[in-house]
PDB file of C-alpha atoms and ligand atoms in Angstrom:
ATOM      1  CA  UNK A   1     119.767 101.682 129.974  1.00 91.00           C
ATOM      2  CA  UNK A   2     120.138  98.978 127.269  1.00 94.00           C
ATOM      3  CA  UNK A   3     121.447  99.669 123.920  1.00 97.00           C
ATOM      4  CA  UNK A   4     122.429  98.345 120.301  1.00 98.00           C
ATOM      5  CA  UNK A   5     125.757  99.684 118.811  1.00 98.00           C
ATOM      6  CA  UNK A   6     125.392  98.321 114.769  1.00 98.00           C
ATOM      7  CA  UNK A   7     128.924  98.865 113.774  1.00 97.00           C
ATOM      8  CA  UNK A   8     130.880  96.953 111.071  1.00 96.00           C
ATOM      9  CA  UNK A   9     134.260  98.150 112.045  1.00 94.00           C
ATOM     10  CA  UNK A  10     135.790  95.860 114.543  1.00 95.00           C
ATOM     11  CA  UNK A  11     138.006  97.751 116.559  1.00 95.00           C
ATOM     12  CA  UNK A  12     135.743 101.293 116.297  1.00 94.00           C
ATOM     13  CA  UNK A  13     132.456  98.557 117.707  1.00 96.00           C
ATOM     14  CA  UNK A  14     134.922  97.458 120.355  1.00 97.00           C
ATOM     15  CA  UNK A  15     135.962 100.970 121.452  1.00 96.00           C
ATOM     16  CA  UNK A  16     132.394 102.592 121.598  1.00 96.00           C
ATOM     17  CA  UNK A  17     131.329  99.302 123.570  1.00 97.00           C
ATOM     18  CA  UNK A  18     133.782  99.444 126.037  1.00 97.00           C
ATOM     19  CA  UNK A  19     133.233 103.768 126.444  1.00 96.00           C
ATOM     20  CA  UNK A  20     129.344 103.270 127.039  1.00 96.00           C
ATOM     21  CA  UNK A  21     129.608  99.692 129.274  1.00 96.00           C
ATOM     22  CA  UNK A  22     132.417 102.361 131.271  1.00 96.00           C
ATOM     23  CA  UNK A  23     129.639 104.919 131.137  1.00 94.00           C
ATOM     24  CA  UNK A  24     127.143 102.659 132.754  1.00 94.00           C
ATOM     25  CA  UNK A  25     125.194 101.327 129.704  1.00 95.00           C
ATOM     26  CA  UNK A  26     124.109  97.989 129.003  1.00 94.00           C
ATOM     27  CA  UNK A  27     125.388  97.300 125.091  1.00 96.00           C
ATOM     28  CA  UNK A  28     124.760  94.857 122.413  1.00 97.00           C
ATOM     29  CA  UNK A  29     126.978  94.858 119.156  1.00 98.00           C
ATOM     30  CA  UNK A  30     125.426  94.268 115.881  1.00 98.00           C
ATOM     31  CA  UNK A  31     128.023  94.091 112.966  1.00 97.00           C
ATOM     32  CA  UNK A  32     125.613  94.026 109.800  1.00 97.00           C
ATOM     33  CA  UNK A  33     122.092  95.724 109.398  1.00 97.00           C
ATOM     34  CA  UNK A  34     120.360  92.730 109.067  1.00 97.00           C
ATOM     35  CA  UNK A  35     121.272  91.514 112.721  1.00 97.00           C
ATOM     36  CA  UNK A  36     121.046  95.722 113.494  1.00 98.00           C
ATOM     37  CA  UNK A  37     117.244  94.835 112.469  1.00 96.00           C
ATOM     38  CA  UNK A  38     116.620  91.950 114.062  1.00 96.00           C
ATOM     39  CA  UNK A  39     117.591  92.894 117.396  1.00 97.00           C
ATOM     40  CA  UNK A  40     116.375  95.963 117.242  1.00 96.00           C
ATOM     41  CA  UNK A  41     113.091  94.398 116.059  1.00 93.00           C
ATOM     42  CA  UNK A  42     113.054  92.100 119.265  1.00 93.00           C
ATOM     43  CA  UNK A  43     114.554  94.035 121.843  1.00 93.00           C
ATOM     44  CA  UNK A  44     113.151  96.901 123.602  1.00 88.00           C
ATOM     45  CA  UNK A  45     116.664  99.423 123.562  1.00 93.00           C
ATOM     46  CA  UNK A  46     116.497 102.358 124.958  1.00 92.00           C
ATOM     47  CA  UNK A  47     118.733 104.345 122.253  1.00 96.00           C
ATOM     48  CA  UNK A  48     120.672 102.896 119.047  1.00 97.00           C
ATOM     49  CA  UNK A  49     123.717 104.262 117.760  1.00 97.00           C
ATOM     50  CA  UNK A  50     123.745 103.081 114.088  1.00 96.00           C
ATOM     51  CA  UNK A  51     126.586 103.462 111.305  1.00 94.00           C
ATOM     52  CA  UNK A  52     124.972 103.573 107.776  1.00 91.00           C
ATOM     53  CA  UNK A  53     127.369 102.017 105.410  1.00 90.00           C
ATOM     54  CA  UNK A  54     126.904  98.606 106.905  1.00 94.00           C
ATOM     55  CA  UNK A  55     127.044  95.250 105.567  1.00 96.00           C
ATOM     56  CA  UNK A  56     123.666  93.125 104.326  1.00 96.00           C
ATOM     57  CA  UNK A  57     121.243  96.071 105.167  1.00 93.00           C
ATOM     58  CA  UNK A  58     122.352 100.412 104.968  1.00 91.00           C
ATOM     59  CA  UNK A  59     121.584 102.215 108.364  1.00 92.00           C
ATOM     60  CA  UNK A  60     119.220 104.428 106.388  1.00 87.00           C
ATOM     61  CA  UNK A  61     116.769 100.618 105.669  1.00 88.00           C
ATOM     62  CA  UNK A  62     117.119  99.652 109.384  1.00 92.00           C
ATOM     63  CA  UNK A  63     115.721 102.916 110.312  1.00 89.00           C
ATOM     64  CA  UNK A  64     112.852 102.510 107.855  1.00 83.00           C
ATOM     65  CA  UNK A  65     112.160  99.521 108.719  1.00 85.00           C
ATOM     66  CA  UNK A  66     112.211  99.461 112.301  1.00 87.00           C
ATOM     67  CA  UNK A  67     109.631 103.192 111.818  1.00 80.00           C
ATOM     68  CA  UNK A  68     107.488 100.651 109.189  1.00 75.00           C
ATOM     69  CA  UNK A  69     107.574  98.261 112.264  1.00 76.00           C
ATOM     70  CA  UNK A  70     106.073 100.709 114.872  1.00 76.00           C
ATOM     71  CA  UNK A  71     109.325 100.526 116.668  1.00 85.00           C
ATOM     72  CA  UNK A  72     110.182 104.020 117.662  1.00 86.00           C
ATOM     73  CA  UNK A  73     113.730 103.678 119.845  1.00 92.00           C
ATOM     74  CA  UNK A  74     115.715 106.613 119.390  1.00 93.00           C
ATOM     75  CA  UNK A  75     118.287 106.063 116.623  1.00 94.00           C
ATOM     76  CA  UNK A  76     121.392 108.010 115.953  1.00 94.00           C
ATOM     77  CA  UNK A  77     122.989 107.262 112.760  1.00 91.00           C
ATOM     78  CA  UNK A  78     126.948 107.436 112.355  1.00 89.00           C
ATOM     79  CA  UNK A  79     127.958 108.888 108.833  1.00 82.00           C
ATOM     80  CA  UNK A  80     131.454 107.545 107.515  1.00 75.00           C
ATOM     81  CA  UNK A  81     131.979 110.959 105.910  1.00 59.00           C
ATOM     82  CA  UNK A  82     130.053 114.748 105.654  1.00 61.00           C
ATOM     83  CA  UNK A  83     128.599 114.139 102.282  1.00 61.00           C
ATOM     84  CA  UNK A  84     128.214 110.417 102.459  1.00 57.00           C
ATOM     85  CA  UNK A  85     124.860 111.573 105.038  1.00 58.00           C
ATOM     86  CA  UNK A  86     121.983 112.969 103.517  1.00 61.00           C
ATOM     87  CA  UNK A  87     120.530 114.758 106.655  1.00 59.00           C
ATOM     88  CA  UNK A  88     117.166 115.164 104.843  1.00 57.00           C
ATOM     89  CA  UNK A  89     116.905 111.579 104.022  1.00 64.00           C
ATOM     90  CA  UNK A  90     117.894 110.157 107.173  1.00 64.00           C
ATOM     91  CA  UNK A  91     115.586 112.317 109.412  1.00 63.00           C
ATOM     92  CA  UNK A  92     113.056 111.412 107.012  1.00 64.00           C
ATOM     93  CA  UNK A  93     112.931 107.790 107.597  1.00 69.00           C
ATOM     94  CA  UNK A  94     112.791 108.671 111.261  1.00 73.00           C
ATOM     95  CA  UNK A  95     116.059 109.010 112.365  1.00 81.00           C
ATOM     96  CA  UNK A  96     116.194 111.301 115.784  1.00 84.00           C
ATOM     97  CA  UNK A  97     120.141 112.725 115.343  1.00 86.00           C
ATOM     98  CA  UNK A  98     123.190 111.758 113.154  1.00 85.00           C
ATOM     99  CA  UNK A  99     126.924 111.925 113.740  1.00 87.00           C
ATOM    100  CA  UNK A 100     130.009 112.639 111.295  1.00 86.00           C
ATOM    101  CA  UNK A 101     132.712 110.192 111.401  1.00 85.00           C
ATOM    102  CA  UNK A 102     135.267 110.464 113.381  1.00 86.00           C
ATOM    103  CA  UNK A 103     133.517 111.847 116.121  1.00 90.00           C
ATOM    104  CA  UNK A 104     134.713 112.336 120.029  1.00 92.00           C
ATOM    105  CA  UNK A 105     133.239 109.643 122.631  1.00 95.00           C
ATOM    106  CA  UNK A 106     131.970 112.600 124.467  1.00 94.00           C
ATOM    107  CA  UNK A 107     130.151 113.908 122.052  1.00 94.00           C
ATOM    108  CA  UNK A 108     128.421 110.915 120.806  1.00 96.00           C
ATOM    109  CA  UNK A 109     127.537 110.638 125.059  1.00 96.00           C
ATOM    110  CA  UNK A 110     126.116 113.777 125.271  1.00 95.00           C
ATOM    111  CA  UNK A 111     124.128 113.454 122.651  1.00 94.00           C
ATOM    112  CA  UNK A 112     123.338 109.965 123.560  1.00 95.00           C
ATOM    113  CA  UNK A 113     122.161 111.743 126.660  1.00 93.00           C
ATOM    114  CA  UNK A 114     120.171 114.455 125.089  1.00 92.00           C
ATOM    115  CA  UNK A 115     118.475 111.460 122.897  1.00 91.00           C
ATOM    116  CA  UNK A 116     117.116 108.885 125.900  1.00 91.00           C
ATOM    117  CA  UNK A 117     116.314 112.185 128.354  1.00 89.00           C
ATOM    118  CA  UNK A 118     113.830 112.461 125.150  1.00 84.00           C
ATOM    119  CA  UNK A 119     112.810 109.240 125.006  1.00 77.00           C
ATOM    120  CA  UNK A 120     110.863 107.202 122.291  1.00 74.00           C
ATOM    121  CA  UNK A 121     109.279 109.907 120.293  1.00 68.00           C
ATOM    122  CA  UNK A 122     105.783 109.547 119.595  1.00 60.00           C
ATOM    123  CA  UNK A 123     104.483 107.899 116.433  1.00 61.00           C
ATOM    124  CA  UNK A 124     103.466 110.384 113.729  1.00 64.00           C
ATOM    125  CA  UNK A 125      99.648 110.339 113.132  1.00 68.00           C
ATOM    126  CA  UNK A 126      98.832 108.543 110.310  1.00 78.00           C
ATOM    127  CA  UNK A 127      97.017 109.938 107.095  1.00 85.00           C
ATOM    128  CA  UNK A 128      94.374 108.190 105.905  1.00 86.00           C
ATOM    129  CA  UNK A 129      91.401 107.921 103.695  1.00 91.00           C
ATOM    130  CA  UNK A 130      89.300 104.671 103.596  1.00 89.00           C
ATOM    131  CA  UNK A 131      91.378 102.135 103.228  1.00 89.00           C
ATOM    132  CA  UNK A 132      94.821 104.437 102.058  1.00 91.00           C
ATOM    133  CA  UNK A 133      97.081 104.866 104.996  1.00 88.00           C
ATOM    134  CA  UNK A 134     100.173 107.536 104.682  1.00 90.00           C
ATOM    135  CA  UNK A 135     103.157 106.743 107.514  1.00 85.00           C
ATOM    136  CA  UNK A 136     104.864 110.145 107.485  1.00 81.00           C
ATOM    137  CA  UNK A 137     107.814 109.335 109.954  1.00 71.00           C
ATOM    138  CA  UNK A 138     108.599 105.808 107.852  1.00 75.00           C
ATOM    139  CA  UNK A 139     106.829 107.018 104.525  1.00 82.00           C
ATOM    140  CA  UNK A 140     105.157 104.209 104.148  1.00 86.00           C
ATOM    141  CA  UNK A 141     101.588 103.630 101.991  1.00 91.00           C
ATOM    142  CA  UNK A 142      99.150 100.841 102.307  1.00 87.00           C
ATOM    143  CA  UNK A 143      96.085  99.849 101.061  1.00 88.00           C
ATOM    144  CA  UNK A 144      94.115  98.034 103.074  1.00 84.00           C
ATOM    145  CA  UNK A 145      97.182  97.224 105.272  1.00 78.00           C
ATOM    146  CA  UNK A 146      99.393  96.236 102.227  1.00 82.00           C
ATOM    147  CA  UNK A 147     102.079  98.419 101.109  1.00 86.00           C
ATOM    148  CA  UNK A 148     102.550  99.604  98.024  1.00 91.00           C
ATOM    149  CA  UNK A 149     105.140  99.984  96.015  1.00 92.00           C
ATOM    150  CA  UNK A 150     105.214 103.698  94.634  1.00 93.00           C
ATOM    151  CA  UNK A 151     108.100 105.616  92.864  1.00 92.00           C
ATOM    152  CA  UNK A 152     109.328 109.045  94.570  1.00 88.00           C
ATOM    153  CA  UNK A 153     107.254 111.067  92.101  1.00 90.00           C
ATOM    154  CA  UNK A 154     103.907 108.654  92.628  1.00 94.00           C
ATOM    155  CA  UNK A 155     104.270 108.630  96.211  1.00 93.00           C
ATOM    156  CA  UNK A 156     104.736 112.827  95.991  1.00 91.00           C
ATOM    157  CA  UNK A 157     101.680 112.946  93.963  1.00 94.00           C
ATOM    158  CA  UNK A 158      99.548 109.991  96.734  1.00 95.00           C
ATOM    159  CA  UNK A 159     100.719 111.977  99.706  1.00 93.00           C
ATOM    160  CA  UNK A 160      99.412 115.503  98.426  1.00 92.00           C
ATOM    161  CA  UNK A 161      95.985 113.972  97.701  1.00 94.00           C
ATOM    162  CA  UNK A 162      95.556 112.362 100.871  1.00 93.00           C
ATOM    163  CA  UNK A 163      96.319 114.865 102.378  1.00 88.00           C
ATOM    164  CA  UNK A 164      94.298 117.498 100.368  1.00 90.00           C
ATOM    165  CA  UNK A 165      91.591 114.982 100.994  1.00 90.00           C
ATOM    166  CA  UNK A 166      88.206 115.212 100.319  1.00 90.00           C
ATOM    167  CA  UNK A 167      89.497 118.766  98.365  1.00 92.00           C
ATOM    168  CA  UNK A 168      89.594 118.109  94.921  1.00 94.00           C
ATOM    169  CA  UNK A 169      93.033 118.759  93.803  1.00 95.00           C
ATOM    170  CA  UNK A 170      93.956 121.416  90.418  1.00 94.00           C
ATOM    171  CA  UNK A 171      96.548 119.687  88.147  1.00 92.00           C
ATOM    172  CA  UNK A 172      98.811 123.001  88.271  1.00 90.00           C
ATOM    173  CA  UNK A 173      98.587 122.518  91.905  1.00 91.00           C
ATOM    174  CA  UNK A 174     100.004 118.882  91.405  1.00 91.00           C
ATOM    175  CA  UNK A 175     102.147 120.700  89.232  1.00 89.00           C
ATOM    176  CA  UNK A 176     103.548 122.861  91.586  1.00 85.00           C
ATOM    177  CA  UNK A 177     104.306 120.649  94.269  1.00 85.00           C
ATOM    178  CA  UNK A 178     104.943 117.502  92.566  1.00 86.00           C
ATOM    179  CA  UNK A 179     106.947 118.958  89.803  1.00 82.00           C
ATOM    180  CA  UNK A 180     108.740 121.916  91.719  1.00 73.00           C
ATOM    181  CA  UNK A 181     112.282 121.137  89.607  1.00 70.00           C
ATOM    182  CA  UNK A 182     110.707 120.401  86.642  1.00 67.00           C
ATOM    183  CA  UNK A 183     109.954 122.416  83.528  1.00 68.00           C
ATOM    184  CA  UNK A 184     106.990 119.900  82.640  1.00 75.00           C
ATOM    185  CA  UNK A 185     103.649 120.154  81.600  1.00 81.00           C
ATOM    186  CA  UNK A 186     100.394 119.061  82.444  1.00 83.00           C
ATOM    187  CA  UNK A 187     100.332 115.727  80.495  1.00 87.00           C
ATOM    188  CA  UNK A 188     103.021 114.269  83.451  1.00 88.00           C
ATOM    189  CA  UNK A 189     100.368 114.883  86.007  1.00 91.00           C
ATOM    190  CA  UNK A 190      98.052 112.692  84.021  1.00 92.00           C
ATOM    191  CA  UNK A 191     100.493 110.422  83.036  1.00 93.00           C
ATOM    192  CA  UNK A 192     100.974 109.976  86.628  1.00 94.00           C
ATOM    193  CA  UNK A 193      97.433 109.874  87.579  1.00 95.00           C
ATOM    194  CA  UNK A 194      97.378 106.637  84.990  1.00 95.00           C
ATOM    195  CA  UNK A 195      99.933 105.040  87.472  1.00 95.00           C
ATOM    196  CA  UNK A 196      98.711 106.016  90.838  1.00 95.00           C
ATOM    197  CA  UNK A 197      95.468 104.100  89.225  1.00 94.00           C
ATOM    198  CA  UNK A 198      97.241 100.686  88.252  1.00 94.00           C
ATOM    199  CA  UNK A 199      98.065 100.697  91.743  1.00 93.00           C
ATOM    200  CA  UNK A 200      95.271 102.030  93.742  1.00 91.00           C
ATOM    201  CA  UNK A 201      92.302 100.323  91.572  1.00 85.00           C
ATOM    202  CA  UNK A 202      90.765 102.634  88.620  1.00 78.00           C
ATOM    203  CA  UNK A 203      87.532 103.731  91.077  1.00 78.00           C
ATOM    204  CA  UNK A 204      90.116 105.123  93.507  1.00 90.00           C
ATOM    205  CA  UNK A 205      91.353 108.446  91.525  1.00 93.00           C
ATOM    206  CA  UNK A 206      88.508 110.505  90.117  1.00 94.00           C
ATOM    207  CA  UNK A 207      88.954 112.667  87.277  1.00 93.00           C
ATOM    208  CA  UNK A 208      87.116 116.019  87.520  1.00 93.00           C
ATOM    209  CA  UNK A 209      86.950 116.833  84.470  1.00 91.00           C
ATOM    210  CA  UNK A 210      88.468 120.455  83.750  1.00 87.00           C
ATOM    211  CA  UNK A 211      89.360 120.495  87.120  1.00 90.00           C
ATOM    212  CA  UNK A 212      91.496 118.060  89.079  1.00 93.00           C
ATOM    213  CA  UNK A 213      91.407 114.766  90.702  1.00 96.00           C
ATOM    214  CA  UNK A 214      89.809 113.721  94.559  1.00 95.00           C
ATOM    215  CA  UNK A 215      90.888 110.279  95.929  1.00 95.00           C
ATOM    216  CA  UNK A 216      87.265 108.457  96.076  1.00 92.00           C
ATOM    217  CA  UNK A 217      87.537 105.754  98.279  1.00 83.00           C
ATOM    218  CA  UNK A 218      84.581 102.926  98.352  1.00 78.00           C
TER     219      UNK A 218
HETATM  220 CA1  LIG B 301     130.630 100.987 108.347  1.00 72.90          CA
END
């Protein structure tokens, strides 16, 4: 079994290496996230142990973009500190199981253990209407293969149309699940509709007028 430790910390990359070479792994040592990404990228690993606060690229932007990439190895991130991971966030962008700092070298096995007896998990379906694809696992949107760049809120509003798709969708509905912390009114969702438009092309969002919108793709 073959994998990447992406660890900035000299002496903490030098201990885990040693503990999993001793526990029979082969193990590669990436200190920044860049390199984390590249080898990842290019090397078929069966797990990857990855710190988050790393230098040149976060943990959290390797994950995403090795999930963007189709690459699907197991990845547990390290946190520095409780508080400094956002479990949501980082199981969002695909991560399989995360760590506090400092942690014991046989817990990190075990659960190293737990995460290759799993394997690669399988790619989450994607969503998608005409030429709109929706990447759950990496949250990633395209249009016609390129990916566009949405805010949290436009990307919110994208993902429950495509996936209310062909439904036409009620602006209090939008509302609802868009806006759930918000004491807003309906003149956001519009607002928003405007955007999602710049970016999709004006033909793709369809106003029903005193209803909702439907995505309408050509
Ligand atoms: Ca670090």
């Amino acid at each position: 079994m073959r994998l990447l430790v992406a660890e900035d910390e000299e002496r903490m990359a030098a201990a885990l290496e040693r503990g999993l070479v001793h526990a029979g792994f082969t193990v590669d040592v990436a200190t920044d996230g860049l390199r984390a990404l590249e080898l990842a990228s290019t090397v078929g690993y069966d797990a990857i142990v990855l710190d988050i606060m790393l230098p040149s690229m976060s943990g959290y932007e390797v994950t995403k973009q090795l999930r963007a990439r189709g690459v699907w190895t197991p990845i547990l991130l390290a946190s520095a500190k409780d508080g400094e991971y956002d479990q949501a966030d980082g199981l969002d962008l695909g991560a399989d199981d995360y760590l506090t700092k400092p942690f014991s070298f046989v817990v990190l096995l075990a659960r190293l253990r737990a995460l290759l007896r799993r394997g690669a998990r399988p790619r989450a379906p994607l969503i998608e209407v005409g030429p709109l694809t929706f990447d759950p696992a990496a949250r990633v949107f395209a249009a016609s293969g390129e990916v566009l760049d949405l805010t949290a809120r436009e990307s919110a509003m994208l993902e429950y149309l495509m996936r209310h798709y062909p439904r036409v969708v009620t602006k209090a509905e939008l509302l609802e699940h868009v806006w759930p912390d918000a004491a807003t009114d309906q003149n956001a969702v519009e607002v928003y509709a405007g955007y999602l438009r710049r970016k999709l092309g004006r033909a793709a969002l369809q106003t029903v007028r005193g209803v909702g919108y439907r995505l309408r793709p050509p």
